[in-house]
mmCIF file of C-alpha atoms in Angstrom:
data_model
loop_
_atom_site.group_PDB
_atom_site.id
_atom_site.type_symbol
_atom_site.label_atom_id
_atom_site.label_comp_id
_atom_site.label_asym_id
_atom_site.label_seq_id
_atom_site.Cartn_x
_atom_site.Cartn_y
_atom_site.Cartn_z
ATOM 1 C CA THR O 1 295.140 142.721 45.696
ATOM 2 C CA SER O 2 295.117 139.785 43.295
ATOM 3 C CA ALA O 3 292.150 138.290 45.172
ATOM 4 C CA GLN O 4 290.193 141.515 44.736
ATOM 5 C CA ALA O 5 291.058 141.706 41.048
ATOM 6 C CA GLY O 6 290.002 138.089 40.514
ATOM 7 C CA LEU O 7 286.716 138.566 42.318
ATOM 8 C CA ALA O 8 286.032 141.842 40.489
ATOM 9 C CA TRP O 9 286.687 140.069 37.187
ATOM 10 C CA MET O 10 284.187 137.345 38.081
ATOM 11 C CA LEU O 11 281.615 139.895 39.254
ATOM 12 C CA GLN O 12 281.793 141.645 35.870
ATOM 13 C CA ASN O 13 281.444 138.373 33.933
ATOM 14 C CA PRO O 14 277.792 137.869 32.896
ATOM 15 C CA ASP O 15 278.374 134.103 32.583
ATOM 16 C CA ILE O 16 279.124 133.784 36.304
ATOM 17 C CA THR O 17 275.958 134.058 38.345
ATOM 18 C CA ALA O 18 277.309 133.576 41.867
ATOM 19 C CA PRO O 19 281.023 133.879 42.611
ATOM 20 C CA VAL O 20 281.924 132.099 45.832
ATOM 21 C CA ILE O 21 284.459 133.555 48.224
ATOM 22 C CA GLY O 22 286.564 131.389 50.497
ATOM 23 C CA ALA O 23 287.289 133.708 53.377
ATOM 24 C CA ARG O 24 288.272 132.001 56.634
ATOM 25 C CA THR O 25 288.958 135.089 58.701
ATOM 26 C CA PRO O 26 287.306 138.486 59.090
ATOM 27 C CA ALA O 27 290.383 140.081 57.487
ATOM 28 C CA GLN O 28 290.033 137.863 54.419
ATOM 29 C CA LEU O 29 286.346 138.700 54.206
ATOM 30 C CA GLU O 30 287.131 142.430 54.319
ATOM 31 C CA GLU O 31 289.736 141.975 51.589
ATOM 32 C CA ASN O 32 287.319 140.008 49.410
ATOM 33 C CA LEU O 33 284.586 142.602 49.866
ATOM 34 C CA GLY O 34 287.025 145.194 48.526
ATOM 35 C CA ALA O 35 286.375 143.663 45.089
ATOM 36 C CA LEU O 36 283.009 145.417 45.095
ATOM 37 C CA ASP O 37 284.820 148.765 44.766
ATOM 38 C CA ILE O 38 286.821 147.729 41.691
ATOM 39 C CA ASP O 39 285.522 148.506 38.206
ATOM 40 C CA LEU O 40 287.726 146.887 35.584
ATOM 41 C CA ALA O 41 287.947 148.530 32.162
ATOM 42 C CA GLU O 42 287.136 146.558 29.011
ATOM 43 C CA ASP O 43 290.824 146.205 28.104
ATOM 44 C CA HIS O 44 291.567 144.785 31.563
ATOM 45 C CA LEU O 45 288.723 142.288 31.211
ATOM 46 C CA ALA O 46 289.970 141.262 27.772
ATOM 47 C CA ARG O 47 293.518 140.731 29.060
ATOM 48 C CA LEU O 48 292.253 138.637 31.978
ATOM 49 C CA ASP O 49 290.039 136.586 29.643
ATOM 50 C CA GLU O 50 292.981 135.964 27.309
ATOM 51 C CA ALA O 51 295.376 135.053 30.117
ATOM 52 C CA SER O 52 292.924 132.574 31.619
ATOM 53 C CA ALA O 53 291.755 130.943 28.394
ATOM 54 C CA ILE O 54 292.023 127.174 28.425
ATOM 55 C CA ASP O 55 292.889 125.195 25.308
ATOM 56 C CA LEU O 56 290.315 122.412 25.486
ATOM 57 C CA GLY O 57 292.147 120.317 22.894
ATOM 58 C CA TYR O 58 290.892 116.987 21.607
ATOM 59 C CA PRO O 59 288.046 116.015 21.335
ATOM 60 C CA HIS O 60 286.468 119.432 21.932
ATOM 61 C CA GLN O 61 288.239 121.137 19.028
ATOM 62 C CA MET O 62 287.244 118.313 16.683
ATOM 63 C CA LEU O 63 283.617 118.340 17.844
ATOM 64 C CA ALA O 64 283.423 122.126 17.520
ATOM 65 C CA SER O 65 284.694 122.087 13.925
ATOM 66 C CA ASP O 66 282.382 123.190 11.117
ATOM 67 C CA HIS O 67 282.722 119.796 9.413
ATOM 68 C CA ILE O 68 281.516 117.842 12.451
ATOM 69 C CA ARG O 69 278.710 120.333 13.070
ATOM 70 C CA ASN O 70 277.541 119.958 9.460
ATOM 71 C CA VAL O 71 277.714 116.153 9.571
ATOM 72 C CA THR O 72 275.962 115.792 12.925
ATOM 73 C CA GLY O 73 273.519 118.651 12.387
ATOM 74 C CA GLY O 74 272.338 117.418 9.010
ATOM 75 C CA SER O 75 272.813 120.726 7.255
#
């Protein structure tokens, strides 16, 4: 299911230390636990990462620019 795929994706992401499930019923818990049996391939992970990427926009893009890093970092 999409819930299982989402949880499996988070479980394989080293930046996420503790994914939280929101099951309200035993059936939902069983479905969520099904994510433990899913092993996503690298291309699947890459597609999910790309589809979920957020454009942070201003001011993040400006602050992350090489020029601002050089000016504020003193290098």
